[in-house]
Short mmCIF file of C-alpha atoms and ligand atoms in Angstrom, two decimals:
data_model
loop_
_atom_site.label_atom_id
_atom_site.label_comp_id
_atom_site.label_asym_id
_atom_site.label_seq_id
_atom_site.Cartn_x
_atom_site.Cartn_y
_atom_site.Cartn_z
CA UNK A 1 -17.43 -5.35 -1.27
CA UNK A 2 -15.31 -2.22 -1.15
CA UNK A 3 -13.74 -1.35 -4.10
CA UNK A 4 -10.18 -0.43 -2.73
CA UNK A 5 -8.38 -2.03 0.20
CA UNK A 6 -5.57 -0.95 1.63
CA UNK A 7 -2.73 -2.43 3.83
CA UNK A 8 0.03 -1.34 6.59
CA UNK A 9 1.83 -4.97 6.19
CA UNK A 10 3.40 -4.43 9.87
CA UNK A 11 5.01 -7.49 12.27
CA UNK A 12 7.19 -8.66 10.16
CA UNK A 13 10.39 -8.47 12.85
CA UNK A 14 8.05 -9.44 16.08
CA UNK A 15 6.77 -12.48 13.90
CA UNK A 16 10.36 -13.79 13.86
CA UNK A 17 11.90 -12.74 17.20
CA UNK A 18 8.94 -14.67 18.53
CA UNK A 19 10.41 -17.74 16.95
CA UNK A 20 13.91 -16.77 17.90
CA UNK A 21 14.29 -15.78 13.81
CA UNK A 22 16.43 -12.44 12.42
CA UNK A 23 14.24 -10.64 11.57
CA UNK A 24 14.64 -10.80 7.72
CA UNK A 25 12.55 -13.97 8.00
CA UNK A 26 10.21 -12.67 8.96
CA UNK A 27 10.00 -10.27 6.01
CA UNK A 28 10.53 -13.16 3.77
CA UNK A 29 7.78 -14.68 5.08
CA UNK A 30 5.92 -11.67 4.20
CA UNK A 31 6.21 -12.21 0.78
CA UNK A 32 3.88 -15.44 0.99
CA UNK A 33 1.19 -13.10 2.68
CA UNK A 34 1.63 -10.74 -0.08
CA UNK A 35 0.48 -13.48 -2.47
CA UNK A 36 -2.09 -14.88 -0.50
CA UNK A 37 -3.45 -11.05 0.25
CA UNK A 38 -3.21 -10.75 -3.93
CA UNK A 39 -5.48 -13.76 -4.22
CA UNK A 40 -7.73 -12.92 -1.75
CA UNK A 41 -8.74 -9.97 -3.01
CA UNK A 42 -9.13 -11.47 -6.68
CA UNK A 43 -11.07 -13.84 -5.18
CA UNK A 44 -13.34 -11.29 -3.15
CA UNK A 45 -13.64 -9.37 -6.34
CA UNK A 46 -11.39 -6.02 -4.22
CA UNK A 47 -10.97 -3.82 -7.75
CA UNK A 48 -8.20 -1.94 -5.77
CA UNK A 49 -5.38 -3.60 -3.13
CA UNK A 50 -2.56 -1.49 -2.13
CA UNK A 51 0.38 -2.48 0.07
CA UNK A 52 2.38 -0.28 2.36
CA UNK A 53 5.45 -2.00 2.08
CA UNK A 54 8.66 0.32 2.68
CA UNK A 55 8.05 3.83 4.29
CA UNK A 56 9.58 6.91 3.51
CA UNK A 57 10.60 6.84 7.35
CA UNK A 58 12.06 3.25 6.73
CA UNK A 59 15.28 4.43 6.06
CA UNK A 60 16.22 5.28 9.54
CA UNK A 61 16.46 1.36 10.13
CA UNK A 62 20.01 -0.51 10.27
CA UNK A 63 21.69 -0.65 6.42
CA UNK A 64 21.67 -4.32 6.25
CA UNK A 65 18.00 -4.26 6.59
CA UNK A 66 17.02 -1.50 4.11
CA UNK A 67 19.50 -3.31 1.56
CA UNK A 68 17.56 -6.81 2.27
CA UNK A 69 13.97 -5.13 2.02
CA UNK A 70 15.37 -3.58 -1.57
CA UNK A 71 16.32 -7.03 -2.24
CA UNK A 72 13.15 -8.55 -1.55
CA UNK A 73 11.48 -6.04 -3.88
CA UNK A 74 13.69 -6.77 -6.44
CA UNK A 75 13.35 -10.30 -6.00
CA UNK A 76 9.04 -10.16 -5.74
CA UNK A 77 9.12 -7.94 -8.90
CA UNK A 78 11.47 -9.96 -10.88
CA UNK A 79 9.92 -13.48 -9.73
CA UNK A 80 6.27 -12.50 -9.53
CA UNK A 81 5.77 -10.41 -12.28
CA UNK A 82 4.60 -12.57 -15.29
CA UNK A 83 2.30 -14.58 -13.27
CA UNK A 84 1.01 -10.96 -12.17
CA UNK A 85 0.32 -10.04 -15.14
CA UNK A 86 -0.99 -13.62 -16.36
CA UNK A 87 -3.61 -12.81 -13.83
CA UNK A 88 -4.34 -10.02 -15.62
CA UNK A 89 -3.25 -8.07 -12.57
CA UNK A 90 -1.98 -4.10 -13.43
CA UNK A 91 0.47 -2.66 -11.37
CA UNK A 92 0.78 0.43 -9.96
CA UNK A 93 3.84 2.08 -8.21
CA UNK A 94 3.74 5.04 -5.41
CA UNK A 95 6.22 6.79 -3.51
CA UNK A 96 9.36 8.31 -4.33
CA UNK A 97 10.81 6.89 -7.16
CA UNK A 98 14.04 9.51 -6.91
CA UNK A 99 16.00 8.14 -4.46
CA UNK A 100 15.83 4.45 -5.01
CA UNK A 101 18.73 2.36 -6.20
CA UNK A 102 18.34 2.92 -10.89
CA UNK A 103 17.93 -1.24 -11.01
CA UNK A 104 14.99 -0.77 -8.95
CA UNK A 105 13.22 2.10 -10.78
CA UNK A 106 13.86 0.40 -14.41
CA UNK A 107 11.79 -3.06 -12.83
CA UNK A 108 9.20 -0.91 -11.25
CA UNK A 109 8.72 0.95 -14.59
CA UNK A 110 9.03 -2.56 -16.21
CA UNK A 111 6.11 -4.08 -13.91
CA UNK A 112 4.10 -0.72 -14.60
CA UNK A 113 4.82 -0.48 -18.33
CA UNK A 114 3.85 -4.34 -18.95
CA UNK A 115 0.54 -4.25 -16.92
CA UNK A 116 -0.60 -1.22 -17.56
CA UNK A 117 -3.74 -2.31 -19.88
CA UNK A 118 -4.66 -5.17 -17.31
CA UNK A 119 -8.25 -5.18 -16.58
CA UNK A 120 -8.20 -7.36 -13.12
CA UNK A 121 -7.01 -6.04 -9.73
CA UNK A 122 -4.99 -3.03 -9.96
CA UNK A 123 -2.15 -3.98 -7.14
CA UNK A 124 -0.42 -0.77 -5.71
CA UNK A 125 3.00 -1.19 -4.06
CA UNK A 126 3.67 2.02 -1.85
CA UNK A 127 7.30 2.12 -2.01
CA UNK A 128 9.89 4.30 -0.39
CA UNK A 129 6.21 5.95 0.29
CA UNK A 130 5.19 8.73 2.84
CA UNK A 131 1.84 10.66 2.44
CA UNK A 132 3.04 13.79 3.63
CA UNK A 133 6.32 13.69 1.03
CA UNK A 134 3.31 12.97 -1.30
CA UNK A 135 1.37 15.85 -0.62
CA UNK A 136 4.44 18.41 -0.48
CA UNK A 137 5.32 16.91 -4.30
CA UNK A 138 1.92 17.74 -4.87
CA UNK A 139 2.10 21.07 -3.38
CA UNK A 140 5.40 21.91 -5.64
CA UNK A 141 4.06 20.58 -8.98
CA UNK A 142 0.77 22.70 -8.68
CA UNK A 143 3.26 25.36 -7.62
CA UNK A 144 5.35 25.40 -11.00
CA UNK A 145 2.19 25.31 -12.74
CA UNK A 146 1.26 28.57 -11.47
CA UNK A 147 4.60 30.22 -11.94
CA UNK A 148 4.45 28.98 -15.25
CA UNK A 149 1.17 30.60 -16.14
CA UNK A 150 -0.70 27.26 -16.86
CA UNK A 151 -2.99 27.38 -13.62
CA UNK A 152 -4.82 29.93 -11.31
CA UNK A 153 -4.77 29.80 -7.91
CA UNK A 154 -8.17 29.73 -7.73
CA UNK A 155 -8.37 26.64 -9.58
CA UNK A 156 -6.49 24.36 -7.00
CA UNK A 157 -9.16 22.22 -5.47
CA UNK A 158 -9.59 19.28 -3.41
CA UNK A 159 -9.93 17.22 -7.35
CA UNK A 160 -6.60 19.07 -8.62
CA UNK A 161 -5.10 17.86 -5.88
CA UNK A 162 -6.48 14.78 -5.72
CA UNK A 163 -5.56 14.56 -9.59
CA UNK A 164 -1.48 15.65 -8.88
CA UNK A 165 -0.91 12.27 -6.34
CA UNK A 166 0.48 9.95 -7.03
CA UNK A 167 -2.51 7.82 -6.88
CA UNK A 168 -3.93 9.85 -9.38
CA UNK A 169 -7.26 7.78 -10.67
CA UNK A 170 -7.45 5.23 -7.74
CA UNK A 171 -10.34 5.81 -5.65
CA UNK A 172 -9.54 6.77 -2.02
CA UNK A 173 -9.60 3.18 0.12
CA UNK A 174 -12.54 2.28 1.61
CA UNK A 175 -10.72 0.24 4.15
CA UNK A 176 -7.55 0.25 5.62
CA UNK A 177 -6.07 -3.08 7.40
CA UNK A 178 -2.99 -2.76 9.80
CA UNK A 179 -1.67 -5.92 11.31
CA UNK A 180 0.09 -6.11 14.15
CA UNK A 181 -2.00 -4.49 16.60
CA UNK A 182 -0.51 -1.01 16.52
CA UNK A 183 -2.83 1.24 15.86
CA UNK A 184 -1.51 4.59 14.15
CA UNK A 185 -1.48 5.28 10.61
CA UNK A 186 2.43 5.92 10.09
CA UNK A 187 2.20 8.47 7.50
CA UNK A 188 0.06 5.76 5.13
CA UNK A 189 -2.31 7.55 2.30
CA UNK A 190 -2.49 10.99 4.56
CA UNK A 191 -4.83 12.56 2.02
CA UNK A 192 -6.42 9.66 0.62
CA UNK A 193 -7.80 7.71 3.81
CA UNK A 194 -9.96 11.06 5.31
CA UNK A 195 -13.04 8.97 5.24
CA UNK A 196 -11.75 5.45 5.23
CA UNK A 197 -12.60 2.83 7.76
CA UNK A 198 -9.48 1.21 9.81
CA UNK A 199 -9.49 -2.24 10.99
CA UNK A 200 -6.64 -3.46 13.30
CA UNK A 201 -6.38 -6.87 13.54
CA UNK A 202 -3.50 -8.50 16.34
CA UNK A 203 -2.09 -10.91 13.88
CA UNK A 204 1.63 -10.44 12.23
CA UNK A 205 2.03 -10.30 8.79
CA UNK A 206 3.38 -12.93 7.91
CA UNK A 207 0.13 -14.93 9.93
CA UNK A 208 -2.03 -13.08 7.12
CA UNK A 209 -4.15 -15.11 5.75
CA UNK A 210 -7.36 -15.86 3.96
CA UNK A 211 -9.80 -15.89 7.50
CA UNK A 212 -8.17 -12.92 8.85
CA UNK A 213 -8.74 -10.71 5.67
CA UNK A 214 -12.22 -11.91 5.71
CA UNK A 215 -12.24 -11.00 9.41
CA UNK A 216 -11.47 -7.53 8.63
CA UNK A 217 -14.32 -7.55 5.80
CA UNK A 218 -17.04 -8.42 8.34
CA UNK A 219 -15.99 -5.99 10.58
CA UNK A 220 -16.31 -3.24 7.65
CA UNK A 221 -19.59 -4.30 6.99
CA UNK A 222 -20.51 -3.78 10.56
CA UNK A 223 -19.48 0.03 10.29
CA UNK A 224 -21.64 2.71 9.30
CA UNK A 225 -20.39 4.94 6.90
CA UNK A 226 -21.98 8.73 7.15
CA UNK A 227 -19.29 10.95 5.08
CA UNK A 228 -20.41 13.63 7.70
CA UNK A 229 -23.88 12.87 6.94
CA UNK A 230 -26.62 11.04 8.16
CA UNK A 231 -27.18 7.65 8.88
CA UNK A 232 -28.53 5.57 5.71
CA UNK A 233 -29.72 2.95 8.51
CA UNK A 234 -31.02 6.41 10.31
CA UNK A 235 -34.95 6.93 10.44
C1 IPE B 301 6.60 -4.52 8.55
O1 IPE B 301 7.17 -5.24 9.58
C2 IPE B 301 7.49 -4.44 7.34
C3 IPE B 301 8.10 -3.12 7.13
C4 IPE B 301 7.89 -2.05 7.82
C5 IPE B 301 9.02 -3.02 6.00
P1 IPE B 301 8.18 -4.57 10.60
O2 IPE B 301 9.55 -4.73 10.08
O3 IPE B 301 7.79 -3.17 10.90
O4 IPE B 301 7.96 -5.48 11.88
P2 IPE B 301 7.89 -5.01 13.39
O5 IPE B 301 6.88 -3.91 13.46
O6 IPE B 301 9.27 -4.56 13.77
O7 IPE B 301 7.47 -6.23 14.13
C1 IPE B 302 4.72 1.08 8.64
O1 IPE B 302 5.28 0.20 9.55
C2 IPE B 302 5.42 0.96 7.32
C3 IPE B 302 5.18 -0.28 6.58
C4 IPE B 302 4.37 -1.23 6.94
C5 IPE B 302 5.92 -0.40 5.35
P1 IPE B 302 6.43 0.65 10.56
O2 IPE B 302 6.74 -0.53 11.38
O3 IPE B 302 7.55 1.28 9.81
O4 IPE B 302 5.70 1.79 11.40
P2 IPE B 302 6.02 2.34 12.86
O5 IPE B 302 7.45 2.78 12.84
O6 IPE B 302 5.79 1.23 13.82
O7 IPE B 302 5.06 3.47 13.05
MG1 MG B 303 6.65 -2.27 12.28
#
């Protein structure tokens, strides 16, 4: 099984103009695969599932949209939370926390704070999330350490920088799922996905279910993973 699955959660607005639906139903809708995705991977025994489900880039979509995907955050946190962590579930938040409306950041701290000492699957919501705004935070933190005489240059490698994401102590995914069928990575886990396999599977979102998560599990166990070395199935 690998350890850490990842997710671009993308169709969510084709979905529903294919049923003549706004397209907030269709992100509604998305919720339910969010669940199912959550149980899945319990099921499957995933350690790690992370969902890409607002993008720093988001923002540049109409007002009344943004405000109902905030909503819908809100509303999943709030809602889902104590079954969550009754599931023994932990939580873990990345993206920009800055930025985001203060209700929001006190329930994500809440869901973080409460779960944190959950031994199950560690769900990771990448919120108001870019991986290139990660890695320039990155960049400035180790920066201020320097200027501040706590760390040498010399010192910054690929684990100090791995250590200053915000996914700090979650394994790099070893599979990446987009729905959809687009096939581009839309600034998702820049740094963390440099040897991950990608599976793109034509469904919406909101069709994700059980059989097509699967589906993207056989396929990963059809690739060969080298890491820039050689063939274990080789010679
Ligand atoms: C994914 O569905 C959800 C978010 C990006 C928040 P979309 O809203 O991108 O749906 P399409 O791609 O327009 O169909
Ligand atoms: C990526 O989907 C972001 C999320 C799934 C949250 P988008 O729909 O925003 O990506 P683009 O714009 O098609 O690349
Ligand atoms: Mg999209």
């Amino acid at each position: 099984m690998p350890t850490h699955v990842a997710i671009i959660m993308d169709g969510n607005g084709r979905w529903a103009a294919q049923r003549g639906l706004p397209r907030f139903e269709g992100h509604r809708k998305g919720i339910d695969a969010i669940r199912r995705a959550v149980r899945t991977a319990t099921d499957l025994g995933i350690r790690y599932l992370t969902v890409y489900s607002f993008s720093a880039e988001n923002w540049r979509r109409p007002a009344d949209e943004v405000s109902y995907l905030m909503g819908l955050l809100k509303r999943f946190v709030r809602h889902d939370l104590a079954e969550l962590h009754a599931n023994n579930i932990r939580v873990r938040i990345i993206g920009e926390r800055e930025g985001l409306p203060s209700d929001i950041r006190m329930l994500l701290d809440e869901a973080e704070q409460l779960t944190r000492s959950n031994s199950g699957l560690t769900l990771v919501i990448a919120f108001n999330y870019g991986g290139r705004q990660e890695i320039v935070s990155a960049i400035r933190a180790l920066a201020v350490k320097v200027k501040e005489g706590a760390l040498d240059p010399a010192d910054i490698d690929m684990d100090a920088v791995g250590a200053t994401l915000d996914t700090h102590g979650i394994p790099d995914p070893d599979l990446v799922i987009r729905t959809s069928g687009e096939q581009r990575v839309s600034n998702f886990l820049t740094w963390q996905t440099a040897y991950s396999e990608f599976v793109f599977l034509p469904c919406f979102w909101p069709d994700f279910d059980e059989t097509a998560f699967q589906s993207a599990i056989d396929e990963y166990y059809r690739r060969d993973r080298r890491f820039g070395g050689l063939s274990a199935r080789a010679g």
